[in-house]
Tab-separated table of C-alpha atoms in Angstrom:
chain	number	residue	atom	x	y	z
A	1	MET	CA	45.724	85.960	139.373
A	2	LEU	CA	48.989	86.993	137.744
A	3	ASP	CA	50.886	84.184	136.047
A	4	LEU	CA	54.635	83.685	136.445
A	5	GLU	CA	55.516	85.326	133.117
A	6	ILE	CA	53.660	88.505	134.058
A	7	ILE	CA	55.221	88.534	137.524
A	8	ASN	CA	58.693	88.198	135.993
A	9	ARG	CA	58.018	90.865	133.397
A	10	PHE	CA	56.847	93.465	135.900
A	11	SER	CA	58.950	92.316	138.857
A	12	ARG	CA	60.852	95.612	139.150
A	13	GLN	CA	57.660	97.579	139.694
A	14	ILE	CA	55.802	94.885	141.643
A	15	VAL	CA	58.420	95.176	144.399
A	16	LEU	CA	57.589	98.870	144.747
A	17	ARG	CA	55.547	99.395	147.885
A	18	ASP	CA	53.401	101.740	145.785
A	19	ILE	CA	52.266	98.905	143.470
A	20	GLY	CA	52.787	95.313	144.653
A	21	LEU	CA	51.022	92.227	143.267
A	22	GLU	CA	47.568	93.591	143.980
A	23	GLY	CA	48.408	96.886	142.306
A	24	GLN	CA	49.762	95.119	139.226
A	25	GLU	CA	46.517	93.154	138.960
A	26	ARG	CA	44.567	96.403	139.191
A	27	LEU	CA	46.649	97.929	136.400
A	28	ARG	CA	45.960	94.901	134.199
A	29	GLU	CA	42.215	95.335	134.772
A	30	SER	CA	42.235	99.099	134.094
A	31	THR	CA	41.118	101.086	131.064
A	32	VAL	CA	42.863	104.415	130.473
A	33	ALA	CA	41.760	106.967	127.874
A	34	ILE	CA	44.461	109.251	126.471
A	35	ILE	CA	42.995	112.222	124.647
A	36	GLY	CA	45.651	113.397	122.213
A	37	VAL	CA	48.701	111.241	121.494
A	38	GLY	CA	51.196	113.977	120.672
A	39	GLY	CA	53.988	115.501	122.750
A	40	VAL	CA	52.532	114.564	126.158
A	41	GLY	CA	50.049	111.845	125.236
A	42	SER	CA	52.420	109.633	123.243
A	43	PRO	CA	55.069	109.179	125.989
A	44	ALA	CA	52.239	108.646	128.483
A	45	ALA	CA	50.841	105.879	126.273
A	46	LEU	CA	54.263	104.239	125.986
A	47	LEU	CA	54.755	104.294	129.761
A	48	LEU	CA	51.318	102.849	130.487
A	49	ALA	CA	51.725	100.095	127.896
A	50	SER	CA	55.118	99.215	129.358
A	51	MET	CA	53.678	99.115	132.890
A	52	GLY	CA	51.005	96.571	131.975
A	53	VAL	CA	47.777	98.583	131.871
A	54	GLY	CA	45.093	96.349	130.367
A	55	LYS	CA	43.419	98.672	127.867
A	56	LEU	CA	44.181	102.027	126.274
A	57	ILE	CA	41.696	104.224	124.442
A	58	LEU	CA	43.577	106.571	122.104
A	59	VAL	CA	41.930	109.655	120.607
A	60	ASP	CA	43.638	111.946	118.086
A	61	ARG	CA	42.633	113.620	114.822
A	62	ASP	CA	46.151	114.257	113.522
A	63	ILE	CA	48.781	112.474	111.442
A	64	VAL	CA	52.471	112.030	112.200
A	65	SER	CA	54.665	114.770	110.724
A	66	LEU	CA	58.405	115.300	110.499
A	67	ALA	CA	58.172	118.132	113.051
A	68	ASP	CA	56.755	115.711	115.649
A	69	LEU	CA	59.677	113.310	115.749
A	70	HIS	CA	62.038	115.321	117.972
A	71	ARG	CA	59.720	114.895	120.972
A	72	GLN	CA	57.122	112.238	120.132
A	73	PHE	CA	59.344	109.200	120.579
A	74	LEU	CA	56.530	106.735	119.975
A	75	TYR	CA	56.751	107.524	116.254
A	76	ARG	CA	59.408	106.940	113.600
A	77	GLU	CA	60.213	108.375	110.181
A	78	GLU	CA	58.354	105.485	108.562
A	79	ASP	CA	55.163	106.658	110.321
A	80	ILE	CA	55.017	110.077	108.632
A	81	TYR	CA	51.503	110.700	107.181
A	82	LEU	CA	50.003	107.866	109.236
A	83	PRO	CA	47.227	108.788	111.690
A	84	LYS	CA	48.840	109.061	115.104
A	85	VAL	CA	46.414	106.585	116.644
A	86	GLU	CA	47.258	104.041	113.942
A	87	ALA	CA	51.024	104.404	114.339
A	88	ALA	CA	50.635	104.365	118.129
A	89	GLU	CA	48.532	101.204	118.065
A	90	LYS	CA	51.166	99.352	116.047
A	91	ARG	CA	54.090	100.485	118.196
A	92	LEU	CA	52.353	99.871	121.523
A	93	LYS	CA	51.409	96.321	120.523
A	94	GLU	CA	55.110	95.724	119.850
A	95	VAL	CA	55.844	96.883	123.392
A	96	ASN	CA	53.073	94.814	125.017
A	97	LYS	CA	51.321	92.179	122.914
A	98	ASP	CA	48.661	91.651	125.605
A	99	LEU	CA	47.570	95.293	125.570
A	100	GLU	CA	44.053	95.948	124.287
A	101	ILE	CA	43.802	99.163	122.269
A	102	LYS	CA	40.787	101.052	120.960
A	103	VAL	CA	41.437	103.974	118.631
A	104	TYR	CA	39.452	107.020	117.570
A	105	PRO	CA	41.055	108.796	114.568
A	106	GLU	CA	39.051	111.936	115.266
A	107	PRO	CA	38.928	114.918	117.640
A	108	ILE	CA	37.328	114.812	121.055
A	109	TYR	CA	33.996	116.574	120.587
A	110	ASN	CA	30.483	116.626	121.971
A	111	GLY	CA	29.440	113.664	119.822
A	112	ASN	CA	31.979	111.150	121.169
A	113	VAL	CA	33.167	112.439	124.536
A	114	ASP	CA	30.528	110.714	126.677
A	115	GLU	CA	31.171	107.322	125.088
A	116	ILE	CA	34.932	107.635	125.576
A	117	VAL	CA	34.859	108.985	129.126
A	118	GLY	CA	32.160	106.525	130.141
A	119	GLU	CA	34.323	103.545	129.143
A	120	ALA	CA	37.496	104.711	130.918
A	121	ASP	CA	38.557	104.286	134.535
A	122	ILE	CA	40.674	107.442	134.245
A	123	VAL	CA	41.351	110.016	131.520
A	124	LEU	CA	44.760	111.516	130.684
A	125	ASP	CA	45.240	114.844	128.937
A	126	GLY	CA	47.385	115.047	125.812
A	127	LEU	CA	45.553	117.974	124.247
A	128	ASP	CA	46.821	121.310	122.950
A	129	SER	CA	43.454	123.081	122.794
A	130	MET	CA	41.610	124.598	125.751
A	131	LYS	CA	38.311	124.348	123.896
A	132	ALA	CA	38.768	120.584	123.553
A	133	ARG	CA	39.792	120.401	127.218
A	134	TYR	CA	36.580	122.130	128.289
A	135	ILE	CA	34.500	119.660	126.270
A	136	LEU	CA	36.405	116.873	128.015
A	137	ASN	CA	36.186	118.497	131.454
A	138	ARG	CA	32.407	118.729	131.310
A	139	ALA	CA	32.081	115.042	130.434
A	140	ILE	CA	34.490	114.214	133.259
A	141	VAL	CA	32.179	115.994	135.700
A	142	ARG	CA	29.031	114.391	134.235
A	143	HIS	CA	30.492	110.889	134.542
A	144	ARG	CA	32.426	111.575	137.777
A	145	LYS	CA	35.606	110.148	136.273
A	146	PRO	CA	39.129	111.174	137.364
A	147	TYR	CA	41.102	113.306	134.920
A	148	ILE	CA	44.791	114.205	134.898
A	149	PHE	CA	45.139	117.652	133.342
A	150	ALA	CA	48.553	118.146	131.734
A	151	GLY	CA	50.104	120.625	129.353
A	152	ALA	CA	53.591	121.530	128.159
A	153	ILE	CA	54.978	124.400	126.087
A	154	GLU	CA	58.453	125.847	125.551
A	155	MET	CA	60.220	124.668	128.770
A	156	TYR	CA	57.217	124.776	131.105
A	157	GLY	CA	54.686	122.188	132.225
A	158	ASN	CA	51.497	122.025	134.317
A	159	ILE	CA	49.814	118.987	135.874
A	160	SER	CA	46.809	118.611	138.176
A	161	THR	CA	44.680	115.650	139.253
A	162	ILE	CA	40.964	116.337	139.010
A	163	ILE	CA	38.447	114.190	140.889
A	164	PRO	CA	34.935	115.565	140.277
A	165	TYR	CA	33.317	117.058	143.380
A	166	GLU	CA	36.417	116.300	145.486
A	167	THR	CA	38.689	118.773	143.710
A	168	PRO	CA	38.160	121.781	141.475
A	169	CYS	CA	37.266	120.944	137.902
A	170	LEU	CA	39.465	122.404	135.181
A	171	GLU	CA	37.174	125.387	134.659
A	172	CYS	CA	37.352	126.324	138.344
A	173	PHE	CA	40.997	127.345	138.044
A	174	TYR	CA	41.909	127.454	134.354
A	175	HIS	CA	39.418	129.375	132.286
A	176	ILE	CA	40.379	131.036	129.013
A	177	GLU	CA	37.722	132.679	126.844
A	178	ASP	CA	39.859	133.117	123.728
A	179	GLU	CA	42.885	131.049	122.692
A	180	GLU	CA	43.923	133.430	119.931
A	181	GLY	CA	47.372	134.820	120.642
A	182	LEU	CA	48.351	132.101	123.108
A	183	PRO	CA	51.841	130.627	122.562
A	184	THR	CA	52.062	127.404	120.573
A	185	CYS	CA	54.764	124.862	119.791
A	186	ALA	CA	55.162	126.517	116.399
A	187	THR	CA	55.611	130.055	117.784
A	188	VAL	CA	57.705	129.530	120.941
A	189	GLY	CA	58.859	125.922	120.560
A	190	VAL	CA	58.869	123.009	122.968
A	191	HIS	CA	61.768	121.160	124.591
A	192	PRO	CA	61.461	117.356	124.351
A	193	SER	CA	62.355	117.021	128.022
A	194	ILE	CA	59.351	119.015	129.241
A	195	THR	CA	56.863	116.889	127.310
A	196	SER	CA	58.468	113.686	128.594
A	197	LEU	CA	58.662	114.934	132.190
A	198	THR	CA	55.070	116.174	132.145
A	199	ALA	CA	53.907	112.827	130.764
A	200	ALA	CA	55.893	110.905	133.382
A	201	ILE	CA	54.317	112.824	136.260
A	202	GLU	CA	50.884	112.429	134.683
A	203	VAL	CA	51.397	108.656	134.557
A	204	VAL	CA	52.608	108.542	138.180
A	205	GLU	CA	49.415	110.285	139.288
A	206	ALA	CA	47.219	108.036	137.138
A	207	THR	CA	48.796	104.791	138.314
A	208	LYS	CA	48.603	105.902	141.945
A	209	TYR	CA	44.880	106.308	141.506
A	210	LEU	CA	44.443	103.018	139.614
A	211	VAL	CA	46.206	100.912	142.254
A	212	GLY	CA	44.217	102.501	145.076
A	213	GLY	CA	46.767	105.040	146.253
A	214	GLU	CA	46.395	108.745	146.901
A	215	PRO	CA	47.376	111.091	144.044
A	216	GLN	CA	49.580	113.926	145.276
A	217	LEU	CA	48.194	116.547	142.897
A	218	LYS	CA	44.587	116.571	144.090
A	219	ASN	CA	43.712	120.223	144.763
A	220	LYS	CA	47.197	121.135	143.515
A	221	LEU	CA	48.666	122.499	140.296
A	222	LEU	CA	52.256	121.451	139.694
A	223	TYR	CA	54.266	124.023	137.741
A	224	ILE	CA	57.568	122.954	136.181
A	225	ASP	CA	60.120	125.457	134.848
A	226	LEU	CA	63.053	123.696	133.193
A	227	ARG	CA	64.636	126.975	132.117
A	228	GLY	CA	65.033	128.122	135.710
A	229	MET	CA	65.130	124.554	137.104
A	230	GLU	CA	62.268	125.280	139.465
A	231	ILE	CA	59.228	123.251	140.472
A	232	ASP	CA	56.332	124.738	142.401
A	233	LYS	CA	53.108	123.238	143.732
A	234	ILE	CA	50.198	125.645	143.979
A	235	ASP	CA	46.951	125.131	145.880
A	236	VAL	CA	43.833	125.273	143.705
A	237	TYR	CA	40.297	125.505	145.048
A	238	ARG	CA	36.802	124.576	143.993
A	239	ASP	CA	34.703	127.491	142.844
A	240	GLU	CA	31.282	126.863	144.384
A	241	GLU	CA	29.820	129.160	141.728
A	242	CYS	CA	31.479	127.277	138.860
A	243	PRO	CA	28.851	126.718	136.137
A	244	VAL	CA	30.250	123.213	135.541
A	245	CYS	CA	30.741	121.719	139.019
A	246	GLY	CA	29.740	124.335	141.609
A	247	SER	CA	27.074	123.782	144.285
A	248	LYS	CA	25.697	127.275	143.557
A	249	PRO	CA	26.466	127.727	139.848
A	250	ARG	CA	26.367	131.222	138.398
A	251	GLY	CA	24.286	130.294	135.381
A	252	LYS	CA	24.775	127.570	132.812
A	253	PRO	CA	28.159	126.817	131.207
A	254	LYS	CA	28.747	128.580	127.909
A	255	GLU	CA	28.369	126.218	124.988
A	256	VAL	CA	31.675	124.859	123.693
A	257	ARG	CA	31.954	123.167	120.315
A	258	LEU	CA	34.615	122.615	117.703
A	259	GLU	CA	34.639	124.866	114.665
A	260	GLU	CA	33.721	123.316	111.325
A	261	ILE	CA	37.225	124.144	110.075
A	262	GLU	CA	40.235	125.173	112.156
A	263	LEU	CA	43.622	126.592	111.213
A	264	SER	CA	46.294	124.833	113.265
A	265	CYS	CA	50.005	125.485	113.796
A	266	ALA	CA	52.054	125.539	110.603
A	267	ARG	CA	54.473	122.642	110.218
A	268	ASP	CA	56.793	121.192	107.604
A	269	GLY	CA	56.405	124.433	105.637
A	270	SER	CA	52.605	124.188	105.396
A	271	GLY	CA	49.560	125.780	106.931
A	272	ILE	CA	47.404	123.044	108.470
A	273	TYR	CA	43.597	123.043	108.332
A	274	PHE	CA	41.341	120.551	110.116
A	275	VAL	CA	37.837	119.979	108.763
A	276	ASN	CA	36.176	118.580	111.888
A	277	LYS	CA	33.322	116.630	110.335
A	278	VAL	CA	33.038	113.182	111.890
A	279	TYR	CA	30.732	110.652	110.231
A	280	GLY	CA	31.662	107.422	111.993
A	281	GLU	CA	33.139	105.784	108.908
A	282	VAL	CA	33.995	106.738	105.339
A	283	ASP	CA	34.682	104.268	102.513
A	284	LEU	CA	38.355	105.054	101.893
A	285	ASP	CA	38.572	102.747	98.868
A	286	ARG	CA	35.948	104.843	97.125
A	287	VAL	CA	37.717	108.052	98.165
A	288	ARG	CA	41.018	106.736	96.816
A	289	ASP	CA	39.391	105.969	93.451
A	290	ASP	CA	37.902	109.479	93.301
A	291	ILE	CA	41.310	110.995	94.074
A	292	LEU	CA	42.963	109.042	91.268
A	293	ARG	CA	40.202	110.026	88.814
A	294	SER	CA	40.915	113.661	89.698
A	295	GLY	CA	44.517	113.191	88.572
A	296	TRP	CA	46.081	113.696	91.988
A	297	SER	CA	49.032	111.659	93.222
A	298	ILE	CA	48.432	109.449	96.251
A	299	ARG	CA	51.232	109.612	98.801
A	300	ARG	CA	50.067	107.029	101.360
A	301	VAL	CA	47.110	104.743	102.074
A	302	SER	CA	46.573	103.063	105.427
A	303	ARG	CA	43.845	101.348	107.395
A	304	TYR	CA	42.514	104.658	108.717
A	305	SER	CA	43.568	107.216	106.094
A	306	VAL	CA	44.455	108.229	102.570
A	307	THR	CA	46.985	111.028	101.893
A	308	TRP	CA	47.525	112.706	98.535
A	309	ASP	CA	49.226	115.684	96.871
A	310	ILE	CA	47.344	118.590	95.298
A	311	ASP	CA	49.328	120.721	92.859
A	312	ASN	CA	47.662	124.102	93.408
A	313	VAL	CA	47.617	123.802	97.225
A	314	LYS	CA	49.916	121.133	98.659
A	315	GLY	CA	47.986	118.114	99.846
A	316	ALA	CA	45.455	116.560	102.165
A	317	THR	CA	44.667	113.545	104.312
A	318	LEU	CA	41.190	112.119	104.815
A	319	LEU	CA	40.694	109.956	107.885
A	320	ARG	CA	38.220	107.102	107.953
A	321	SER	CA	36.240	109.024	110.584
A	322	GLY	CA	35.562	111.794	108.047
A	323	VAL	CA	38.091	114.339	109.349
A	324	LEU	CA	40.104	116.059	106.614
A	325	ILE	CA	43.572	117.517	107.237
A	326	GLY	CA	44.521	120.043	104.576
A	327	ARG	CA	48.084	121.195	103.936
A	328	SER	CA	48.500	124.521	102.156
A	329	LYS	CA	51.622	126.301	100.939
A	330	ARG	CA	49.655	129.531	100.572
A	331	HIS	CA	47.506	131.359	103.118
A	332	SER	CA	44.904	133.253	101.091
A	333	GLY	CA	41.350	133.705	102.338
A	334	ASP	CA	39.891	131.154	99.923
A	335	ILE	CA	41.833	128.204	101.384
A	336	PRO	CA	39.273	127.275	104.106
A	337	SER	CA	36.474	127.260	101.519
A	338	TYR	CA	38.614	125.135	99.209
A	339	PHE	CA	39.159	122.446	101.850
A	340	LEU	CA	35.493	122.492	102.917
A	341	GLU	CA	34.399	121.937	99.322
A	342	LEU	CA	37.065	119.259	98.820
A	343	HIS	CA	35.792	117.479	101.919
A	344	ARG	CA	32.187	117.673	100.720
A	345	SER	CA	32.974	116.371	97.242
A	346	LEU	CA	34.951	113.383	98.531
A	347	THR	CA	32.681	112.300	101.363
A	348	GLU	CA	29.096	112.905	100.232
A	349	GLU	CA	28.943	109.554	98.395
A	350	ALA	CA	31.461	107.691	100.573
A	351	ILE	CA	29.782	107.862	103.981
A	352	GLN	CA	29.042	104.376	105.307
A	353	THR	CA	27.723	105.271	108.762
A	354	ARG	CA	26.640	108.472	110.457
């Protein structure tokens, strides 16, 4: 039962015929996983925390940067260099002290996706990589969990509600073999309004499902064009030959896995490299001592990370999960090898769990 304080707090949404007292109770008992807490995922997390969802699972491998702040309103200047999940956890607890939060300072990948999806009642998309989305999509189908696909770039957004075996899965209607050459926030930009609007619609669809209502974007893809001020809703259909969810699959799905090291969008004047090696937990105190012995200057230490400057490159952050984020002011061919070796040298003696 909801107590009087909770009823007063959420009174303006409880009176909605779409939610009511029973719906508010369902929200409080729900667990929502948000995969990626950047431009779309962070406003979605803020909305869900404010609405009284009981538990959020936040997954992100990145840190807060100056270039994020114009659209990722969950974060502040004081959060720069903090892991996004760490900064998000702190801010969301300020919004709703009763909210339970579980964080994964790491990418979504084949080693953690089943655990995360299995624990959630619904999964929300905050990703910027189709490869990561396909890893997620396949777990969604395996576990038969609902998934709100959402993406935003420039002044355009897409949203669709995926219910395994009731609707098409993501790979039925959105299949891209190669992401190279696709537009990114760094190359074409992104308007803060499109990320916020996309997140808002994603949350509406998710909360409809959680309170027992009917999502409006099942078997639909919503397309938003803020430049032309147009919104269109397109029918999407299950592919019965889909290798992931089809009743007559045309072979097995192609294997999808994260690369050992990935070059991401440049930001704050640096090329960004992710070393996607996840160990479960790394002893950051030991790593910090090794960094200081190497003569490097530490910029920030937190519960989940240590960030430092490197004179001949620019700097790096090591997350407690084992992920390394390298920042480089030069783009020569030896940079990936440099960050891989740096990662190896710092983590080989500091791994606590695998």
